[in-house]
Short mmCIF file of C-alpha atoms and ligand atoms in Angstrom, two decimals:
data_model
loop_
_atom_site.label_atom_id
_atom_site.label_comp_id
_atom_site.label_asym_id
_atom_site.label_seq_id
_atom_site.Cartn_x
_atom_site.Cartn_y
_atom_site.Cartn_z
CA MET A 127 30.52 9.98 -13.44
CA ASP A 128 31.96 9.89 -10.06
CA ASN A 129 30.32 6.49 -9.86
CA ILE A 130 32.46 5.27 -12.73
CA ILE A 131 35.69 6.27 -11.45
CA ASP A 132 35.17 5.13 -8.02
CA ARG A 133 34.27 1.39 -9.60
CA ILE A 134 37.32 1.55 -11.25
CA LYS A 135 39.58 2.16 -8.39
CA GLU A 136 37.72 -0.36 -6.85
CA LEU A 137 38.33 -2.81 -10.02
CA LYS A 138 42.14 -1.86 -10.46
CA LYS A 139 42.76 -3.31 -6.82
CA GLU A 140 40.56 -6.12 -6.85
CA LYS A 141 41.57 -7.08 -10.53
CA ASP A 142 45.23 -6.39 -10.20
CA ALA A 143 45.43 -4.28 -12.29
CA VAL A 144 47.06 -0.81 -13.59
CA ILE A 145 46.10 1.34 -16.26
CA LEU A 146 48.51 2.85 -18.54
CA ALA A 147 47.85 6.49 -20.94
CA HIS A 148 49.57 7.96 -24.05
CA TYR A 149 49.46 11.78 -24.28
CA TYR A 150 46.82 12.01 -26.64
CA VAL A 151 44.02 10.07 -25.26
CA ASP A 152 41.62 12.50 -23.81
CA GLY A 153 42.16 13.96 -20.61
CA GLU A 154 39.79 12.84 -18.41
CA VAL A 155 40.37 9.48 -19.53
CA LYS A 156 44.32 10.44 -18.18
CA GLU A 157 42.84 11.84 -15.25
CA LEU A 158 42.59 8.44 -14.16
CA ALA A 159 46.03 6.24 -15.44
CA ASP A 160 48.56 5.48 -13.09
CA TYR A 161 51.47 6.39 -15.93
CA ILE A 162 50.85 8.58 -18.75
CA GLY A 163 53.87 8.82 -21.07
CA ASP A 164 55.17 8.76 -24.67
CA SER A 165 55.42 5.25 -26.71
CA TYR A 166 59.29 4.30 -25.38
CA TYR A 167 58.23 5.34 -21.76
CA LEU A 168 55.08 3.24 -21.98
CA SER A 169 57.04 0.54 -23.31
CA GLU A 170 59.70 0.97 -20.47
CA VAL A 171 57.05 1.17 -18.15
CA ALA A 172 55.37 -2.15 -18.57
CA VAL A 173 58.20 -3.70 -18.54
CA THR A 174 58.83 -2.90 -14.38
CA VAL A 175 55.31 -2.55 -13.23
CA PRO A 176 54.14 -5.15 -10.75
CA GLN A 177 50.69 -5.40 -11.22
CA LYS A 178 49.15 -9.03 -13.32
CA THR A 179 47.10 -6.59 -15.63
CA ILE A 180 48.20 -3.90 -17.74
CA ILE A 181 44.86 -1.89 -19.38
CA LEU A 182 46.27 0.31 -22.17
CA CYS A 183 44.61 3.45 -23.11
CA GLY A 184 46.17 4.08 -26.31
CA VAL A 185 46.44 2.76 -29.88
CA LYS A 186 47.01 -1.60 -30.54
CA PHE A 187 50.86 -1.41 -31.38
CA MET A 188 51.13 -0.06 -27.69
CA GLY A 189 49.36 -2.70 -26.55
CA GLU A 190 50.98 -5.31 -28.79
CA SER A 191 54.36 -3.73 -27.48
CA ALA A 192 53.57 -4.66 -23.79
CA LYS A 193 51.73 -7.96 -24.50
CA ILE A 194 55.24 -8.65 -26.15
CA LEU A 195 57.54 -7.44 -23.62
CA ASN A 196 55.74 -9.01 -20.83
CA SER A 197 54.13 -12.19 -22.09
CA GLY A 198 53.11 -13.56 -18.80
CA LYS A 199 51.35 -10.71 -17.88
CA LYS A 200 47.52 -10.00 -19.24
CA VAL A 201 47.17 -6.55 -21.44
CA ILE A 202 43.85 -5.10 -22.54
CA MET A 203 43.31 -2.54 -24.93
CA ALA A 204 40.38 -0.05 -23.53
CA ASN A 205 39.04 0.20 -26.80
CA ALA A 206 40.08 -2.40 -29.66
CA ALA A 207 39.20 -0.15 -32.37
CA SER A 208 41.88 2.08 -31.75
CA ASP A 209 44.74 1.43 -34.22
CA CYS A 210 47.07 3.67 -35.60
CA PRO A 211 46.60 2.82 -39.65
CA MET A 212 50.88 3.80 -40.24
CA ALA A 213 51.31 0.75 -38.20
CA HIS A 214 50.17 -1.65 -40.98
CA MET A 215 52.15 0.53 -43.73
CA ALA A 216 55.54 -2.06 -43.97
CA ASP A 217 55.76 -4.68 -45.95
CA VAL A 218 56.93 -8.00 -44.86
CA ASP A 219 57.38 -9.12 -48.67
CA LYS A 220 59.80 -5.84 -49.51
CA ILE A 221 61.81 -6.40 -45.88
CA GLU A 222 62.80 -9.59 -47.31
CA GLU A 223 63.67 -8.74 -50.92
CA ILE A 224 65.59 -5.22 -49.25
CA ARG A 225 67.74 -8.25 -47.23
CA LYS A 226 68.23 -9.68 -50.24
CA GLN A 227 70.17 -6.81 -51.93
CA TYR A 228 71.92 -5.51 -49.36
CA LYS A 229 74.45 -7.69 -46.65
CA ASP A 230 75.28 -5.26 -44.42
CA ILE A 231 71.58 -3.80 -43.43
CA ALA A 232 69.58 -3.75 -40.11
CA VAL A 233 65.76 -3.03 -40.31
CA VAL A 234 65.15 -0.41 -37.95
CA CYS A 235 61.20 -0.72 -37.10
CA TYR A 236 59.16 2.70 -35.49
CA ILE A 237 57.09 0.88 -32.61
CA ASN A 238 54.13 2.78 -34.73
CA SER A 239 54.12 -1.07 -36.70
CA THR A 240 52.10 -4.67 -36.33
CA ALA A 241 53.64 -7.49 -34.21
CA GLU A 242 53.61 -9.15 -37.60
CA ILE A 243 55.85 -6.21 -39.62
CA LYS A 244 57.94 -6.17 -35.78
CA GLU A 245 58.53 -9.94 -35.99
CA HIS A 246 60.91 -9.37 -39.28
CA ALA A 247 62.96 -6.48 -38.10
CA ASP A 248 66.08 -6.58 -36.50
CA VAL A 249 65.45 -3.86 -33.82
CA CYS A 250 62.56 -1.12 -32.50
CA VAL A 251 62.67 2.53 -32.34
CA THR A 252 60.77 5.41 -31.22
CA SER A 253 60.50 8.90 -31.85
CA SER A 254 62.35 9.32 -28.82
CA ASN A 255 65.58 6.84 -28.79
CA ALA A 256 65.62 6.37 -32.78
CA LEU A 257 68.95 8.77 -33.48
CA LYS A 258 70.79 6.91 -30.67
CA ILE A 259 69.89 3.45 -31.39
CA VAL A 260 70.84 3.81 -35.36
CA LYS A 261 73.96 5.42 -34.35
CA ALA A 262 74.95 2.71 -31.98
CA LEU A 263 74.28 -0.02 -35.16
CA PRO A 264 76.98 -1.69 -36.48
CA GLN A 265 75.64 -2.07 -39.90
CA LYS A 266 76.42 0.95 -42.54
CA ASN A 267 72.71 0.03 -43.97
CA ILE A 268 69.52 1.47 -42.32
CA TYR A 269 65.71 -0.09 -43.70
CA PHE A 270 63.61 2.80 -42.17
CA ILE A 271 60.13 1.79 -41.47
CA PRO A 272 57.36 2.31 -41.51
CA ASP A 273 57.58 6.37 -41.51
CA GLU A 274 59.61 8.02 -43.76
CA ASN A 275 59.34 11.22 -42.40
CA LEU A 276 61.13 9.94 -39.52
CA GLY A 277 63.32 7.93 -41.08
CA ARG A 278 64.37 10.87 -43.27
CA TYR A 279 64.64 13.26 -40.56
CA ILE A 280 67.05 10.67 -38.73
CA LYS A 281 68.39 10.15 -41.92
CA SER A 282 69.82 14.05 -42.17
CA LEU A 283 71.03 14.13 -38.79
CA VAL A 284 73.33 10.29 -39.57
CA PRO A 285 74.98 11.20 -43.16
CA GLU A 286 77.33 8.46 -42.56
CA LYS A 287 74.65 6.13 -43.28
CA ASN A 288 73.04 4.92 -46.59
CA PHE A 289 68.97 4.61 -45.30
CA ILE A 290 66.46 3.13 -47.72
CA LEU A 291 63.07 4.50 -46.29
CA GLY A 292 59.70 2.76 -46.32
CA ASP A 293 56.84 5.17 -47.48
CA GLY A 294 54.29 5.32 -44.32
CA PHE A 295 53.11 8.27 -42.71
CA CYS A 296 50.82 9.32 -40.40
CA HIS A 297 47.65 11.51 -41.70
CA VAL A 298 47.51 13.82 -38.01
CA HIS A 299 50.99 15.12 -38.10
CA THR A 300 51.33 15.16 -42.06
CA SER A 301 48.10 17.31 -42.73
CA ILE A 302 50.57 20.27 -40.16
CA LYS A 303 51.65 22.56 -42.80
CA ARG A 304 54.36 25.11 -42.99
CA GLU A 305 51.91 28.08 -44.67
CA ASP A 306 50.20 27.61 -41.37
CA ILE A 307 52.80 27.85 -39.04
CA GLU A 308 54.61 30.36 -40.83
CA LYS A 309 51.17 32.62 -40.07
CA ALA A 310 50.76 31.53 -36.83
CA ARG A 311 54.15 32.80 -36.40
CA GLN A 312 53.08 36.18 -37.85
CA ILE A 313 50.86 36.23 -35.19
CA HIS A 314 53.12 34.90 -32.77
CA PRO A 315 56.56 36.48 -33.22
CA ASN A 316 58.02 35.72 -29.91
CA ALA A 317 56.66 31.92 -30.00
CA LYS A 318 59.10 29.02 -30.65
CA VAL A 319 58.06 26.15 -32.84
CA LEU A 320 58.27 22.72 -31.33
CA ALA A 321 57.80 19.73 -33.53
CA HIS A 322 56.89 16.03 -33.43
CA PRO A 323 59.35 13.76 -35.94
CA GLU A 324 55.95 12.67 -37.42
CA CYS A 325 56.11 16.19 -39.57
CA THR A 326 57.35 16.47 -42.88
CA MET A 327 60.99 17.55 -43.90
CA ASP A 328 59.58 20.91 -44.72
CA VAL A 329 57.99 21.67 -41.50
CA LEU A 330 60.60 20.27 -39.36
CA GLU A 331 63.01 22.62 -41.47
CA ILE A 332 61.79 25.73 -39.56
CA ALA A 333 61.44 24.46 -36.17
CA ASP A 334 63.34 25.05 -32.98
CA TYR A 335 63.06 21.82 -31.54
CA ILE A 336 62.00 18.80 -32.59
CA GLY A 337 60.80 15.40 -30.50
CA SER A 338 59.10 12.93 -29.17
CA THR A 339 55.63 14.15 -27.33
CA SER A 340 57.88 13.62 -24.34
CA GLY A 341 60.44 15.71 -25.56
CA ILE A 342 57.67 18.39 -26.50
CA ILE A 343 56.06 18.80 -23.21
CA ASP A 344 60.24 18.81 -21.68
CA TYR A 345 61.59 21.15 -23.90
CA ALA A 346 58.18 23.34 -23.40
CA SER A 347 58.17 23.39 -19.64
CA LYS A 348 62.15 23.90 -19.13
CA ASN A 349 62.32 26.49 -22.02
CA GLU A 350 62.54 30.31 -20.49
CA SER A 351 60.50 31.50 -23.56
CA GLU A 352 56.46 31.58 -22.89
CA GLU A 353 54.91 31.11 -25.77
CA PHE A 354 55.07 28.20 -28.34
CA ILE A 355 53.25 26.87 -31.53
CA ILE A 356 52.90 23.13 -30.64
CA CYS A 357 53.05 20.58 -34.20
CA THR A 358 51.58 17.67 -32.89
CA GLU A 359 48.28 16.35 -31.97
CA MET A 360 46.31 18.57 -29.62
CA GLY A 361 46.15 16.09 -26.62
CA ILE A 362 49.51 17.11 -25.09
CA LEU A 363 48.01 20.33 -24.52
CA TYR A 364 46.16 18.93 -21.42
CA GLU A 365 50.09 18.51 -19.87
CA LEU A 366 51.60 21.77 -21.40
CA LYS A 367 48.89 23.97 -20.06
CA LYS A 368 48.79 22.15 -16.70
CA ASN A 369 52.95 21.94 -16.51
CA ASN A 370 53.18 25.55 -17.23
CA PRO A 371 49.56 27.74 -16.48
CA ASN A 372 51.73 30.94 -17.03
CA LYS A 373 52.69 29.90 -20.34
CA LYS A 374 50.63 30.01 -23.59
CA PHE A 375 50.73 27.50 -26.54
CA TYR A 376 49.08 27.71 -30.04
CA SER A 377 48.44 24.50 -32.09
CA VAL A 378 48.08 24.99 -36.04
CA GLY A 379 45.03 24.38 -38.23
CA HIS A 380 42.42 22.20 -36.54
CA ARG A 381 43.26 18.38 -38.07
CA GLN A 382 45.54 17.85 -34.93
CA PHE A 383 43.29 15.21 -33.57
CA CYS A 384 44.10 11.74 -34.07
CA PRO A 385 40.60 10.06 -33.85
CA ASN A 386 42.29 6.65 -33.20
CA MET A 387 43.47 7.94 -29.94
CA LYS A 388 40.45 10.00 -28.93
CA LEU A 389 37.92 6.69 -29.80
CA ILE A 390 38.90 5.82 -25.38
CA LYS A 391 36.38 7.18 -23.25
CA VAL A 392 36.05 6.13 -19.67
CA GLU A 393 33.60 3.98 -19.99
CA ASP A 394 36.03 1.80 -21.82
CA VAL A 395 38.24 1.86 -19.30
CA LEU A 396 35.31 0.56 -16.61
CA ASN A 397 34.42 -2.07 -19.85
CA ALA A 398 37.96 -3.59 -19.83
CA LEU A 399 38.04 -3.90 -16.35
CA GLU A 400 34.94 -5.73 -15.70
CA ASN A 401 34.81 -7.78 -18.62
CA SER A 402 38.44 -8.01 -19.92
CA ASP A 403 37.53 -7.56 -23.25
CA ASN A 404 40.02 -6.87 -25.65
CA GLU A 405 43.06 -8.96 -24.25
CA ILE A 406 45.83 -8.89 -26.60
CA ILE A 407 46.55 -12.53 -27.62
CA LEU A 408 49.26 -12.86 -29.88
CA ASP A 409 51.07 -16.32 -30.85
CA ASP A 410 54.00 -17.80 -28.80
CA ALA A 411 56.52 -17.89 -31.32
CA LEU A 412 55.56 -14.61 -32.53
CA ILE A 413 55.64 -12.88 -29.23
CA LEU A 414 59.45 -14.21 -29.15
CA LYS A 415 60.56 -13.07 -32.40
CA CYS A 416 59.01 -9.27 -31.86
CA ASN A 417 60.40 -9.27 -28.93
CA ASP A 418 64.07 -10.13 -29.82
CA ALA A 419 63.44 -6.28 -31.41
CA LEU A 420 61.64 -4.85 -28.40
CA ALA A 421 64.36 -5.75 -25.99
CA LYS A 422 67.02 -5.01 -28.07
CA MET A 423 65.74 -1.47 -28.19
CA LEU A 424 65.49 -1.11 -24.97
CA VAL A 425 69.02 -2.18 -24.21
CA LEU A 426 70.26 0.08 -27.12
CA ALA A 427 68.33 3.12 -25.47
CA LYS A 428 69.69 3.32 -22.18
P1 LIG B 208 55.14 9.18 -28.99
O1 LIG B 208 56.47 8.45 -28.90
O2 LIG B 208 56.43 10.93 -30.08
O3 LIG B 208 54.77 9.53 -28.70
O4 LIG B 208 54.63 9.15 -30.62
C1 LIG B 208 53.37 8.06 -30.49
C2 LIG B 208 53.14 8.47 -31.74
O5 LIG B 208 52.47 8.30 -32.25
C3 LIG B 208 52.97 9.96 -32.71
O6 LIG B 208 51.98 10.46 -33.50
FE1 LIG B 209 49.39 6.82 -35.21
FE2 LIG B 209 49.60 9.70 -36.20
FE3 LIG B 209 47.58 8.76 -34.70
FE4 LIG B 209 50.54 8.70 -33.84
S1 LIG B 209 48.88 10.27 -34.34
S2 LIG B 209 48.67 6.90 -32.92
S3 LIG B 209 51.41 7.76 -36.16
S4 LIG B 209 48.04 7.95 -36.73
#
């Protein structure tokens, strides 16, 4: 393993490459990364890094977003099979149908979506900035796609707007059940419940804090409590334990595991650097159209 890691470091310099990783990937892959973060942070960093090549350790929509925001750079997926099923759970015909029904509508697209869907959106959002962006939009009607759970959560916080929700979902987060949290709370009565907004509303109702992966890590590190029940993918336990060695973190159930993120291995990072396999290639016209929605997100989220 040491040889592989040394070779990755050499190749990074040789190829002027930077490694970006999402919190959900394996700890040994995150150890190689120059930047680790939530979806919003990764898209922001992709714009500011000086290197010519970005190796993306995450799912495909993250690589596509990095490419759209930096069309001059080479963006290479560490593992081409790493895709997020929710990214495909919206329909372009349905977007056009909704646009015809409402004059005053904004199509708000969660970043967990394919480039083909982003092309038809007015603005992108992530779980860390969706509330701020939806509130800032002048339109009264919001078509929120693909994630129904995140959309419903934002709707509950912005009652002055009319929401039409897509029907996408994340199988990892929707597998977290309220009963499991209630059981965990009985065992750990002092623990705070921290949940990602992709969880279902009955879970969010009993959470002490709701936020993105970065938000959850930040909250747990700053909060005076010593125990936390974590309702998101278990990859973030790595940062939570590393940053807070004296605190205790419990995950609920055994299904908080994103099989797509976990496909990425250290050998894939080496292969991406050696062979430039799995480069994200998008049509120039598509990049231009998607860039409107993603760049608007970066501006409105500031
Ligand atoms: P974050 O933006 O909170 O990192 O979430 C991304 C994601 O895919 C959650 O399942
Ligand atoms: Fe997609 Fe869910 Fe995995 Fe996030 S955890 S990348 S939403 S499948």
